[in-house]
Amino acid sequence: NVGRTSRHHTFFEMLGNFSFGDYFKQDACRFGWEFLTDVLGFDRSRLWVSVFRGDDNAPRDEEAVRIWTQQLGVPAERVLEGSAADNFWSMGDTGPCGPCSEIMYDRGERFGEAKLENGERFFEVWNLVFMQYMVEEAGGPMKKLPAPCIDTGAGLERIVSVLQNVESNYDIDLFAPLVSLAGTIAKKKYGSDAEDDVSMRVIADHARMAAHLISEGIFPEKTGREYVLRRVMRRAIRHGHRLGIEDLFLHRVAMAVVDGMGSAYPELVERRELIEKVCAQEEERFRLTLTRGLSLLAENSDWHQGPAGKRILPGNIAFELSATYGFPLDLVEVIGAEDGFTVDYDGYESAKDSHKLRSGAGRIGEEAAAPGYRDILEARGKTEFTGYDRLTDDAVVLGIVVDGASVQSLSAGQEGDIVLSRTPFYGESGGQVGDTGRLTAAGAEATVTDVTRPLPGLFAHRVRVAGGTFRAGDPITATVDGDRRKDI
C-alpha cells in the first residue's frame, strides 16, 4: 500500500506517552482532546471518535462512550463502534489487554460513507489504549488489572497533514522535498501522472526508512530484518527504474533525508557516508539483477493459461528467479500486476521445498550443513582459528559456497561464503555473534558481514565482494573489525 494511499509508510514518527497506575480513561481522553483542539487548534466539527463495541470476550466500553459524549461534548452520531480487530489491544495470548479509543479526522463527505473502515475519509490521529484487563493463561478469563494503564500513540505525519491543510502525508514539509527530488531526478513533474506519482512517493518513503535503518547498524542482507531492508530498498530502486532513472539515485534521496532529519536524529549525520555508500552499493548490485530478471521474464516462453486466458508464470521459474538471480517473488508479483500475469504459488512452494531438501535446510545441527560445506571439509580439511591472539592473518581460500553449493569463484557484486585455511574471525556460537571485517587478495576485496560454523572446525565467512574475484586456492589476508570485536 505504501505510495498508493495517502497515509501508509514503512517509516513514520510515532508520538506517545504512558501512564502506569496513575491517570486513566477520563483524563487520557480529556488530555488528548484538549491537546488536539485547544493547543493545536483542530476543528472540533471534523473530529470523530471510535470505541470498542464489545464481543463475547469483553463488554462494550460504556465508560468511554460517556466520557466522549457527556463530558467532552462529542455528538453521539460522531461516535463509531469498532470490533476487537480495530478497537481492542492485547500484548499476546497472555498479559495486559484492553479496549482502544481513537480520535479520527474527517476529510469530508466527498471521500465516501461515514463508517469506521473508510480509511480515506477517516484517519486516526490519536489512539488511546486502555489497559484494564489481564489474561494469565492463554484462553483463560480476563481479570481486572489492579492498576490500569494508558498507552497513547499519535502519528506525527498525520497530525502535520491536518495542521498544514494538505490532502496527503506526502504533501507535508517533512515529505514534499523528497518527493520533489525524486521527480527532479526522474525529470518528471509530480502530480502529472498517477502511476509516476506512486513511484515518487515510494522512493521518498523508502529512502527515509533505508537511511534510518542503516544509521542503526542494519544492512541489506538475505535473511531476517536485514532482508526487510533489502526488499524495501529494492522496491524503491525498481520504481526508479520504472520512472526511467538511469543513474544511481537512491543515495541522493537518502542524503536529503539526512539533511532534513539530521538535527533530530544525530546518528544520521554521524553515519552520513555509510548511508550513502550502502545505498549506492545496493542499487548498483540490484540494477544488474533487475535488468537480468526483466530480460528473463521477457524471454520466457513457458506460461500456463489461467481463467480468461490470463498468463500464469510457472512456480519453478518464479523460484529460480528468486534463488538463482536474487529476483524476489514480491517483485515478480508487482511486475505481473503491471504486465497482466500471475504466479503459480503452489508450484513456487513446491520448488522451494525441493530446494530445502537438496540444500539441507530444515535439518538440525551438523545434518543441516549444505553439501558444499561437507565437500570442502572432506577435500581440504578444517579451519584453524587464530583470533585469540590476532585480528589479522594470512590464509588460503579452501572453498566457496553459494546457496549451499560449492563454486570455484566469487566476483564483484556477488555474495557467498568463503572458507579459509585459518582465520582470526570468531564464528557465531555460544550466544556470541560472529565478527565482521574484510578479506583482501590480489586485485580483490570483500566485506565480511558475518561468520558462522556450519560444521565443527569449519568457519564460513559471509561476504559481499566489492571488487575483483576470489578463487579457491587463492592466498588472502583476513582482517577483523577490532572495535566491533571489543564492543562484543
Tab-separated table of C-alpha atoms in Angstrom:
chain	number	residue	atom	x	y	z
A	1	ASN	CA	0.000	0.000	0.000
A	2	VAL	CA	2.936	2.387	0.509
A	3	GLY	CA	2.842	5.027	-2.198
A	4	ARG	CA	-0.697	4.126	-3.250
A	5	THR	CA	-2.519	5.596	-0.250
A	6	SER	CA	-2.114	8.956	1.414
A	7	ARG	CA	-1.019	7.619	4.818
A	8	HIS	CA	0.777	4.252	4.623
A	9	HIS	CA	4.513	4.278	5.371
A	10	THR	CA	7.390	1.931	6.092
A	11	PHE	CA	8.897	4.561	8.412
A	12	PHE	CA	6.908	7.104	10.402
A	13	GLU	CA	7.411	9.054	13.606
A	14	MET	CA	5.241	7.885	16.495
A	15	LEU	CA	4.414	10.297	19.280
A	16	GLY	CA	3.112	8.945	22.543
A	17	ASN	CA	3.066	8.739	26.296
A	18	PHE	CA	2.226	6.258	29.023
A	19	SER	CA	0.517	6.251	32.382
A	20	PHE	CA	1.189	3.308	34.681
A	21	GLY	CA	-1.247	3.201	37.576
A	22	ASP	CA	-1.698	6.997	37.572
A	23	TYR	CA	-4.369	8.792	35.494
A	24	PHE	CA	-6.698	6.593	33.495
A	25	LYS	CA	-9.545	6.755	30.996
A	26	GLN	CA	-11.203	10.053	31.871
A	27	ASP	CA	-8.002	12.092	31.990
A	28	ALA	CA	-6.499	10.325	28.973
A	29	CYS	CA	-9.499	11.229	26.802
A	30	ARG	CA	-9.519	14.792	28.123
A	31	PHE	CA	-5.784	15.308	27.632
A	32	GLY	CA	-5.925	14.059	24.038
A	33	TRP	CA	-8.998	16.089	23.149
A	34	GLU	CA	-7.638	19.285	24.721
A	35	PHE	CA	-4.252	18.901	23.049
A	36	LEU	CA	-5.724	18.455	19.578
A	37	THR	CA	-8.432	21.116	19.879
A	38	ASP	CA	-7.098	23.763	22.269
A	39	VAL	CA	-3.345	23.502	21.722
A	40	LEU	CA	-3.136	22.504	18.039
A	41	GLY	CA	-6.430	24.124	17.040
A	42	PHE	CA	-8.087	21.208	15.237
A	43	ASP	CA	-11.641	21.943	14.072
A	44	ARG	CA	-13.878	20.128	16.582
A	45	SER	CA	-16.534	19.524	13.929
A	46	ARG	CA	-14.013	17.414	11.958
A	47	LEU	CA	-13.181	15.099	14.854
A	48	TRP	CA	-14.897	11.734	15.366
A	49	VAL	CA	-14.079	9.048	17.905
A	50	SER	CA	-14.197	5.256	17.897
A	51	VAL	CA	-14.881	2.948	20.828
A	52	PHE	CA	-14.952	-0.817	21.388
A	53	ARG	CA	-18.457	-2.204	20.733
A	54	GLY	CA	-17.937	-5.340	22.805
A	55	ASP	CA	-17.989	-9.052	21.997
A	56	ASP	CA	-18.169	-12.451	23.703
A	57	ASN	CA	-14.849	-11.863	25.458
A	58	ALA	CA	-15.202	-8.287	26.721
A	59	PRO	CA	-18.096	-5.815	27.247
A	60	ARG	CA	-18.827	-2.626	25.289
A	61	ASP	CA	-16.746	0.298	26.547
A	62	GLU	CA	-19.661	2.220	28.077
A	63	GLU	CA	-17.318	4.377	30.155
A	64	ALA	CA	-15.508	5.708	27.075
A	65	VAL	CA	-18.816	6.482	25.361
A	66	ARG	CA	-19.971	8.509	28.391
A	67	ILE	CA	-16.678	10.410	28.628
A	68	TRP	CA	-16.693	11.404	24.951
A	69	THR	CA	-20.368	12.342	24.720
A	70	GLN	CA	-21.296	13.645	28.175
A	71	GLN	CA	-18.050	15.176	29.428
A	72	LEU	CA	-16.254	16.264	26.228
A	73	GLY	CA	-19.289	17.076	24.117
A	74	VAL	CA	-18.719	14.822	21.120
A	75	PRO	CA	-22.109	14.328	19.382
A	76	ALA	CA	-23.348	10.731	19.696
A	77	GLU	CA	-23.603	10.419	15.901
A	78	ARG	CA	-19.838	11.025	15.655
A	79	VAL	CA	-19.024	8.076	17.918
A	80	LEU	CA	-18.311	4.966	15.824
A	81	GLU	CA	-18.142	1.496	17.350
A	82	GLY	CA	-15.441	-0.956	16.253
A	83	SER	CA	-14.737	-4.658	16.638
A	84	ALA	CA	-11.891	-6.201	18.592
A	85	ALA	CA	-9.770	-6.151	15.428
A	86	ASP	CA	-9.948	-2.343	15.391
A	87	ASN	CA	-10.612	-1.350	18.967
A	88	PHE	CA	-9.108	-3.879	21.352
A	89	TRP	CA	-5.404	-4.279	22.161
A	90	SER	CA	-3.617	-7.221	23.731
A	91	MET	CA	0.039	-7.910	24.323
A	92	GLY	CA	-0.392	-11.518	23.199
A	93	ASP	CA	-2.158	-14.692	24.293
A	94	THR	CA	-1.349	-13.675	27.852
A	95	GLY	CA	-0.631	-10.386	29.576
A	96	PRO	CA	-2.324	-6.977	29.828
A	97	CYS	CA	-5.061	-6.006	27.374
A	98	GLY	CA	-7.974	-3.648	26.995
A	99	PRO	CA	-10.232	-1.598	24.706
A	100	CYS	CA	-8.949	1.202	22.469
A	101	SER	CA	-10.470	4.539	21.595
A	102	GLU	CA	-9.327	6.653	18.655
A	103	ILE	CA	-9.743	10.280	17.717
A	104	MET	CA	-10.159	10.454	13.943
A	105	TYR	CA	-10.089	13.321	11.482
A	106	ASP	CA	-12.919	13.544	8.960
A	107	ARG	CA	-11.815	14.596	5.467
A	108	GLY	CA	-15.416	15.133	4.382
A	109	GLU	CA	-18.322	13.529	2.567
A	110	ARG	CA	-16.567	13.641	-0.805
A	111	PHE	CA	-14.425	10.755	0.458
A	112	GLY	CA	-17.428	8.494	0.937
A	113	GLU	CA	-19.603	6.998	3.616
A	114	ALA	CA	-19.184	7.777	7.310
A	115	LYS	CA	-18.053	4.366	8.519
A	116	LEU	CA	-15.075	3.267	10.557
A	117	GLU	CA	-13.443	1.154	7.821
A	118	ASN	CA	-13.423	4.052	5.321
A	119	GLY	CA	-9.742	4.863	5.784
A	120	GLU	CA	-9.679	7.532	3.098
A	121	ARG	CA	-12.396	9.580	4.811
A	122	PHE	CA	-11.468	8.921	8.449
A	123	PHE	CA	-7.865	8.665	9.523
A	124	GLU	CA	-6.706	8.132	13.069
A	125	VAL	CA	-4.652	10.954	14.607
A	126	TRP	CA	-4.780	9.867	18.255
A	127	ASN	CA	-5.072	6.398	19.749
A	128	LEU	CA	-5.705	5.545	23.390
A	129	VAL	CA	-5.216	2.022	24.703
A	130	PHE	CA	-6.976	1.425	28.000
A	131	MET	CA	-5.045	-1.453	29.605
A	132	GLN	CA	-7.587	-2.514	32.213
A	133	TYR	CA	-7.611	-6.325	31.959
A	134	MET	CA	-5.136	-9.158	32.445
A	135	VAL	CA	-5.097	-12.655	30.926
A	136	GLU	CA	-2.948	-15.005	32.990
A	137	GLU	CA	-3.355	-18.182	30.883
A	138	ALA	CA	-3.888	-18.496	27.143
A	139	GLY	CA	-7.620	-18.890	26.529
A	140	GLY	CA	-8.359	-18.059	30.147
A	141	PRO	CA	-10.663	-15.357	31.537
A	142	MET	CA	-9.853	-11.651	31.600
A	143	LYS	CA	-9.410	-10.210	35.073
A	144	LYS	CA	-9.287	-6.553	36.028
A	145	LEU	CA	-5.831	-5.077	36.398
A	146	PRO	CA	-5.333	-3.678	39.918
A	147	ALA	CA	-3.576	-0.618	38.448
A	148	PRO	CA	-4.941	0.182	34.957
A	149	CYS	CA	-2.624	1.866	32.459
A	150	ILE	CA	-2.718	4.168	29.430
A	151	ASP	CA	-0.734	3.907	26.189
A	152	THR	CA	-1.090	6.830	23.784
A	153	GLY	CA	0.039	6.781	20.155
A	154	ALA	CA	-0.153	9.512	17.525
A	155	GLY	CA	1.437	9.756	14.088
A	156	LEU	CA	3.397	12.968	13.589
A	157	GLU	CA	2.957	12.960	9.808
A	158	ARG	CA	-0.838	12.656	10.075
A	159	ILE	CA	-1.077	15.473	12.613
A	160	VAL	CA	1.103	17.701	10.435
A	161	SER	CA	-1.072	16.969	7.372
A	162	VAL	CA	-4.051	18.421	9.269
A	163	LEU	CA	-2.101	21.432	10.560
A	164	GLN	CA	-0.763	22.195	7.083
A	165	ASN	CA	-4.174	21.547	5.479
A	166	VAL	CA	-2.925	19.158	2.795
A	167	GLU	CA	-4.542	16.101	1.237
A	168	SER	CA	-1.743	13.626	1.883
A	169	ASN	CA	1.133	12.931	4.257
A	170	TYR	CA	3.358	13.152	1.187
A	171	ASP	CA	2.441	16.845	0.808
A	172	ILE	CA	3.696	17.914	4.241
A	173	ASP	CA	7.021	19.729	4.567
A	174	LEU	CA	8.683	16.599	6.003
A	175	PHE	CA	7.981	14.666	2.807
A	176	ALA	CA	7.441	17.113	-0.053
A	177	PRO	CA	11.169	17.885	-0.632
A	178	LEU	CA	11.916	14.156	-1.000
A	179	VAL	CA	9.049	13.594	-3.431
A	180	SER	CA	10.134	16.675	-5.373
A	181	LEU	CA	13.739	15.463	-5.515
A	182	ALA	CA	12.606	12.081	-6.868
A	183	GLY	CA	10.711	13.924	-9.588
A	184	THR	CA	13.688	16.154	-10.401
A	185	ILE	CA	15.980	13.140	-10.766
A	186	ALA	CA	13.397	11.411	-12.982
A	187	LYS	CA	12.773	14.617	-14.970
A	188	LYS	CA	9.056	14.286	-14.250
A	189	LYS	CA	6.596	16.647	-12.583
A	190	TYR	CA	4.810	15.346	-9.502
A	191	GLY	CA	1.046	15.496	-9.997
A	192	SER	CA	1.032	14.994	-13.757
A	193	ASP	CA	0.697	11.186	-13.847
A	194	ALA	CA	-0.906	8.984	-11.191
A	195	GLU	CA	1.414	5.974	-11.577
A	196	ASP	CA	4.520	8.175	-11.721
A	197	ASP	CA	3.304	9.860	-8.527
A	198	VAL	CA	3.104	6.452	-6.810
A	199	SER	CA	6.717	5.757	-7.779
A	200	MET	CA	7.931	9.114	-6.471
A	201	ARG	CA	6.123	8.586	-3.164
A	202	VAL	CA	7.570	5.078	-2.826
A	203	ILE	CA	11.099	6.434	-3.364
A	204	ALA	CA	10.581	9.205	-0.789
A	205	ASP	CA	9.186	6.872	1.866
A	206	HIS	CA	11.664	4.045	1.309
A	207	ALA	CA	14.673	6.388	1.303
A	208	ARG	CA	13.638	7.579	4.777
A	209	MET	CA	13.334	4.017	6.015
A	210	ALA	CA	16.660	2.977	4.485
A	211	ALA	CA	18.590	5.940	5.875
A	212	HIS	CA	17.320	5.357	9.410
A	213	LEU	CA	17.842	1.579	9.464
A	214	ILE	CA	21.371	1.868	8.070
A	215	SER	CA	22.149	4.534	10.686
A	216	GLU	CA	21.089	1.967	13.328
A	217	GLY	CA	23.551	-0.613	12.005
A	218	ILE	CA	21.193	-2.710	9.863
A	219	PHE	CA	22.440	-3.521	6.356
A	220	PRO	CA	20.676	-5.156	3.386
A	221	GLU	CA	21.079	-8.929	3.519
A	222	LYS	CA	19.304	-12.181	2.642
A	223	THR	CA	17.561	-13.012	5.925
A	224	GLY	CA	15.735	-11.519	8.891
A	225	ARG	CA	15.309	-7.805	9.429
A	226	GLU	CA	18.190	-7.187	7.034
A	227	TYR	CA	16.078	-8.769	4.287
A	228	VAL	CA	13.196	-6.426	5.122
A	229	LEU	CA	15.558	-3.513	4.467
A	230	ARG	CA	16.812	-5.103	1.240
A	231	ARG	CA	13.263	-5.635	-0.058
A	232	VAL	CA	12.283	-2.061	0.721
A	233	MET	CA	15.423	-0.626	-0.907
A	234	ARG	CA	14.968	-2.817	-3.981
A	235	ARG	CA	11.343	-1.795	-4.299
A	236	ALA	CA	12.454	1.851	-4.360
A	237	ILE	CA	15.145	1.078	-6.922
A	238	ARG	CA	12.617	-0.761	-9.064
A	239	HIS	CA	10.310	2.285	-9.008
A	240	GLY	CA	13.239	4.460	-10.051
A	241	HIS	CA	13.822	2.090	-12.962
A	242	ARG	CA	10.124	2.371	-13.803
A	243	LEU	CA	10.467	6.178	-13.901
A	244	GLY	CA	13.313	5.830	-16.385
A	245	ILE	CA	16.084	6.917	-13.992
A	246	GLU	CA	19.304	5.526	-15.480
A	247	ASP	CA	21.882	6.738	-12.944
A	248	LEU	CA	22.193	5.713	-9.285
A	249	PHE	CA	19.708	7.811	-7.341
A	250	LEU	CA	18.648	6.236	-4.022
A	251	HIS	CA	21.711	7.543	-2.166
A	252	ARG	CA	20.870	11.090	-3.319
A	253	VAL	CA	17.393	10.907	-1.807
A	254	ALA	CA	18.807	9.312	1.358
A	255	MET	CA	21.226	12.254	1.691
A	256	ALA	CA	18.236	14.608	1.541
A	257	VAL	CA	16.745	12.597	4.422
A	258	VAL	CA	19.955	13.131	6.399
A	259	ASP	CA	19.840	16.863	5.681
A	260	GLY	CA	16.174	17.155	6.645
A	261	MET	CA	16.120	14.953	9.748
A	262	GLY	CA	19.708	15.058	10.989
A	263	SER	CA	19.099	17.743	13.611
A	264	ALA	CA	16.536	15.498	15.339
A	265	TYR	CA	18.417	12.240	14.660
A	266	PRO	CA	22.172	12.963	15.032
A	267	GLU	CA	23.079	9.352	14.152
A	268	LEU	CA	22.043	10.176	10.570
A	269	VAL	CA	24.712	12.864	10.410
A	270	GLU	CA	27.337	10.720	12.154
A	271	ARG	CA	26.839	7.890	9.628
A	272	ARG	CA	26.185	10.008	6.559
A	273	GLU	CA	28.996	8.491	4.492
A	274	LEU	CA	27.994	4.953	5.460
A	275	ILE	CA	24.347	5.561	4.477
A	276	GLU	CA	25.418	6.984	1.127
A	277	LYS	CA	27.816	4.111	0.428
A	278	VAL	CA	25.419	1.302	1.377
A	279	CYS	CA	22.562	2.792	-0.681
A	280	ALA	CA	24.793	3.225	-3.736
A	281	GLN	CA	26.267	-0.278	-3.452
A	282	GLU	CA	22.882	-1.966	-3.040
A	283	GLU	CA	21.467	-0.101	-6.024
A	284	GLU	CA	24.471	-0.907	-8.181
A	285	ARG	CA	24.135	-4.625	-7.379
A	286	PHE	CA	20.393	-4.752	-7.778
A	287	ARG	CA	20.322	-2.918	-11.093
A	288	LEU	CA	22.253	-5.840	-12.573
A	289	THR	CA	19.774	-8.264	-11.009
A	290	LEU	CA	16.791	-6.201	-12.152
A	291	THR	CA	17.990	-5.979	-15.746
A	292	ARG	CA	18.695	-9.716	-15.837
A	293	GLY	CA	15.356	-10.642	-14.216
A	294	LEU	CA	13.312	-8.442	-16.547
A	295	SER	CA	15.122	-9.935	-19.526
A	296	LEU	CA	14.425	-13.479	-18.323
A	297	LEU	CA	10.744	-12.664	-17.860
A	298	ALA	CA	10.563	-11.076	-21.302
A	299	GLU	CA	12.288	-14.070	-22.909
A	300	ASN	CA	10.274	-16.713	-21.016
A	301	SER	CA	8.057	-18.820	-23.288
A	302	ASP	CA	6.853	-21.282	-20.625
A	303	TRP	CA	3.495	-19.934	-19.444
A	304	HIS	CA	0.374	-21.606	-18.081
A	305	GLN	CA	-3.029	-20.381	-19.180
A	306	GLY	CA	-5.427	-19.255	-16.473
A	307	PRO	CA	-9.068	-18.081	-16.473
A	308	ALA	CA	-9.977	-15.731	-19.330
A	309	GLY	CA	-6.662	-16.531	-20.991
A	310	LYS	CA	-4.598	-14.782	-18.301
A	311	ARG	CA	-0.973	-15.931	-18.200
A	312	ILE	CA	0.389	-17.726	-15.145
A	313	LEU	CA	4.142	-17.885	-14.516
A	314	PRO	CA	5.126	-21.448	-13.526
A	315	GLY	CA	6.204	-21.700	-9.898
A	316	ASN	CA	9.565	-23.321	-10.652
A	317	ILE	CA	10.523	-20.369	-12.884
A	318	ALA	CA	9.459	-17.850	-10.228
A	319	PHE	CA	11.547	-19.713	-7.647
A	320	GLU	CA	14.573	-19.883	-9.961
A	321	LEU	CA	14.375	-16.131	-10.467
A	322	SER	CA	14.497	-15.705	-6.681
A	323	ALA	CA	17.016	-18.389	-5.690
A	324	THR	CA	19.425	-18.101	-8.607
A	325	TYR	CA	19.156	-14.477	-9.691
A	326	GLY	CA	18.081	-12.710	-6.478
A	327	PHE	CA	14.829	-11.558	-8.096
A	328	PRO	CA	12.312	-11.883	-5.195
A	329	LEU	CA	8.774	-13.170	-5.532
A	330	ASP	CA	7.188	-9.917	-4.384
A	331	LEU	CA	8.932	-8.082	-7.217
A	332	VAL	CA	7.709	-10.676	-9.725
A	333	GLU	CA	4.199	-10.079	-8.340
A	334	VAL	CA	4.461	-6.314	-8.819
A	335	ILE	CA	5.648	-6.735	-12.408
A	336	GLY	CA	2.906	-9.311	-13.007
A	337	ALA	CA	0.244	-6.859	-11.819
A	338	GLU	CA	1.514	-4.358	-14.376
A	339	ASP	CA	2.083	-6.797	-17.238
A	340	GLY	CA	-1.023	-8.918	-16.779
A	341	PHE	CA	0.218	-12.226	-15.353
A	342	THR	CA	0.037	-14.058	-12.024
A	343	VAL	CA	2.255	-16.658	-10.340
A	344	ASP	CA	1.637	-20.355	-9.702
A	345	TYR	CA	2.114	-20.133	-5.929
A	346	ASP	CA	1.652	-23.849	-5.267
A	347	GLY	CA	4.383	-24.577	-7.795
A	348	TYR	CA	6.596	-21.935	-6.196
A	349	GLU	CA	6.220	-23.505	-2.735
A	350	SER	CA	6.870	-26.964	-4.169
A	351	ALA	CA	10.083	-25.773	-5.840
A	352	LYS	CA	11.156	-24.082	-2.605
A	353	ASP	CA	10.521	-27.247	-0.579
A	354	SER	CA	12.554	-29.304	-3.059
A	355	HIS	CA	15.390	-26.788	-2.789
A	356	LYS	CA	15.318	-27.043	1.021
A	357	LEU	CA	15.634	-30.810	0.822
A	358	ARG	CA	18.574	-30.568	-1.553
A	359	SER	CA	20.385	-27.889	0.459
A	360	GLY	CA	19.719	-29.407	3.888
A	361	ALA	CA	17.501	-26.627	5.218
A	362	GLY	CA	15.222	-27.828	7.998
A	363	ARG	CA	17.645	-30.448	9.327
A	364	ILE	CA	19.257	-30.000	12.718
A	365	GLY	CA	22.859	-29.456	13.823
A	366	GLU	CA	25.547	-30.993	11.609
A	367	GLU	CA	22.885	-32.562	9.390
A	368	ALA	CA	21.708	-29.068	8.393
A	369	ALA	CA	25.011	-28.196	6.716
A	370	ALA	CA	24.650	-27.770	2.959
A	371	PRO	CA	26.561	-30.218	0.725
A	372	GLY	CA	29.054	-27.541	-0.318
A	373	TYR	CA	30.499	-27.278	3.186
A	374	ARG	CA	30.828	-31.057	3.505
A	375	ASP	CA	32.680	-31.190	0.183
A	376	ILE	CA	35.172	-28.574	1.390
A	377	LEU	CA	35.712	-30.237	4.777
A	378	GLU	CA	36.265	-33.670	3.237
A	379	ALA	CA	38.576	-32.447	0.467
A	380	ARG	CA	40.596	-29.728	2.210
A	381	GLY	CA	40.203	-30.070	5.971
A	382	LYS	CA	39.342	-27.726	8.827
A	383	THR	CA	39.876	-24.028	9.515
A	384	GLU	CA	42.471	-23.096	12.141
A	385	PHE	CA	41.156	-20.340	14.440
A	386	THR	CA	43.815	-17.732	15.355
A	387	GLY	CA	41.549	-14.980	16.657
A	388	TYR	CA	42.512	-15.271	20.308
A	389	ASP	CA	45.950	-13.834	19.537
A	390	ARG	CA	45.464	-11.613	16.481
A	391	LEU	CA	42.967	-9.584	14.463
A	392	THR	CA	44.631	-10.095	11.068
A	393	ASP	CA	46.113	-13.195	9.455
A	394	ASP	CA	47.148	-14.649	6.108
A	395	ALA	CA	45.355	-17.713	4.800
A	396	VAL	CA	44.315	-19.677	1.726
A	397	VAL	CA	40.775	-19.974	0.346
A	398	LEU	CA	39.727	-23.589	0.976
A	399	GLY	CA	36.463	-23.182	-0.896
A	400	ILE	CA	33.469	-21.000	-1.739
A	401	VAL	CA	29.785	-21.803	-1.149
A	402	VAL	CA	26.796	-20.086	-2.806
A	403	ASP	CA	23.231	-21.201	-1.994
A	404	GLY	CA	24.563	-24.394	-0.425
A	405	ALA	CA	26.666	-25.492	-3.397
A	406	SER	CA	30.447	-25.353	-3.795
A	407	VAL	CA	31.615	-22.960	-6.555
A	408	GLN	CA	35.055	-22.048	-7.875
A	409	SER	CA	34.923	-18.247	-7.741
A	410	LEU	CA	33.093	-15.205	-6.410
A	411	SER	CA	33.275	-11.858	-8.240
A	412	ALA	CA	32.418	-8.193	-7.697
A	413	GLY	CA	28.773	-7.666	-6.747
A	414	GLN	CA	28.239	-11.274	-5.695
A	415	GLU	CA	27.590	-12.686	-2.224
A	416	GLY	CA	28.529	-16.032	-0.734
A	417	ASP	CA	30.513	-17.859	1.949
A	418	ILE	CA	34.306	-18.116	1.786
A	419	VAL	CA	36.006	-20.854	3.850
A	420	LEU	CA	39.639	-20.230	4.854
A	421	SER	CA	42.523	-22.436	5.974
A	422	ARG	CA	42.998	-20.204	9.049
A	423	THR	CA	41.108	-17.199	10.335
A	424	PRO	CA	41.162	-14.548	13.087
A	425	PHE	CA	37.354	-14.182	12.687
A	426	TYR	CA	35.217	-15.538	15.511
A	427	GLY	CA	32.349	-17.685	14.204
A	428	GLU	CA	28.937	-17.279	15.782
A	429	SER	CA	28.393	-19.781	18.594
A	430	GLY	CA	27.501	-19.973	22.265
A	431	GLY	CA	25.396	-16.831	22.093
A	432	GLN	CA	28.169	-14.614	20.706
A	433	VAL	CA	27.739	-13.142	17.240
A	434	GLY	CA	30.332	-13.596	14.534
A	435	ASP	CA	32.962	-10.986	13.701
A	436	THR	CA	32.844	-8.638	10.713
A	437	GLY	CA	35.708	-7.122	8.729
A	438	ARG	CA	37.267	-7.645	5.295
A	439	LEU	CA	39.154	-10.094	3.102
A	440	THR	CA	41.727	-8.931	0.563
A	441	ALA	CA	43.593	-10.773	-2.185
A	442	ALA	CA	45.493	-9.763	-5.306
A	443	GLY	CA	43.107	-7.334	-7.011
A	444	ALA	CA	40.125	-8.411	-4.911
A	445	GLU	CA	38.358	-7.108	-1.800
A	446	ALA	CA	35.291	-8.278	0.100
A	447	THR	CA	33.342	-7.133	3.150
A	448	VAL	CA	32.756	-9.831	5.749
A	449	THR	CA	29.232	-9.326	7.141
A	450	ASP	CA	29.078	-12.421	9.382
A	451	VAL	CA	30.945	-15.628	10.243
A	452	THR	CA	29.271	-18.949	11.101
A	453	ARG	CA	30.348	-22.536	11.809
A	454	PRO	CA	28.275	-24.790	9.539
A	455	LEU	CA	30.323	-27.842	10.616
A	456	PRO	CA	32.697	-28.415	13.537
A	457	GLY	CA	36.045	-26.856	12.680
A	458	LEU	CA	34.788	-25.047	9.576
A	459	PHE	CA	34.431	-21.238	9.534
A	460	ALA	CA	32.225	-19.755	6.794
A	461	HIS	CA	32.825	-16.052	6.113
A	462	ARG	CA	29.699	-14.443	4.646
A	463	VAL	CA	30.970	-11.817	2.198
A	464	ARG	CA	29.930	-9.195	-0.328
A	465	VAL	CA	32.640	-8.828	-2.973
A	466	ALA	CA	33.402	-5.149	-3.559
A	467	GLY	CA	35.887	-5.685	-6.376
A	468	GLY	CA	37.877	-8.316	-8.220
A	469	THR	CA	37.450	-12.091	-7.975
A	470	PHE	CA	38.164	-14.604	-5.200
A	471	ARG	CA	39.019	-18.179	-6.260
A	472	ALA	CA	39.531	-21.423	-4.407
A	473	GLY	CA	43.241	-21.765	-3.598
A	474	ASP	CA	43.929	-18.012	-3.573
A	475	PRO	CA	46.150	-16.580	-0.815
A	476	ILE	CA	44.279	-13.876	1.090
A	477	THR	CA	44.572	-11.576	4.110
A	478	ALA	CA	41.756	-11.620	6.669
A	479	THR	CA	41.236	-8.557	8.892
A	480	VAL	CA	38.722	-8.347	11.765
A	481	ASP	CA	36.922	-5.128	12.721
A	482	GLY	CA	38.723	-4.718	16.054
A	483	ASP	CA	36.482	-2.008	17.503
A	484	ARG	CA	33.383	-4.140	16.970
A	485	ARG	CA	35.126	-7.180	18.474
A	486	LYS	CA	35.875	-5.132	21.616
A	487	ASP	CA	32.268	-3.940	21.791
A	488	ILE	CA	31.050	-7.530	21.538
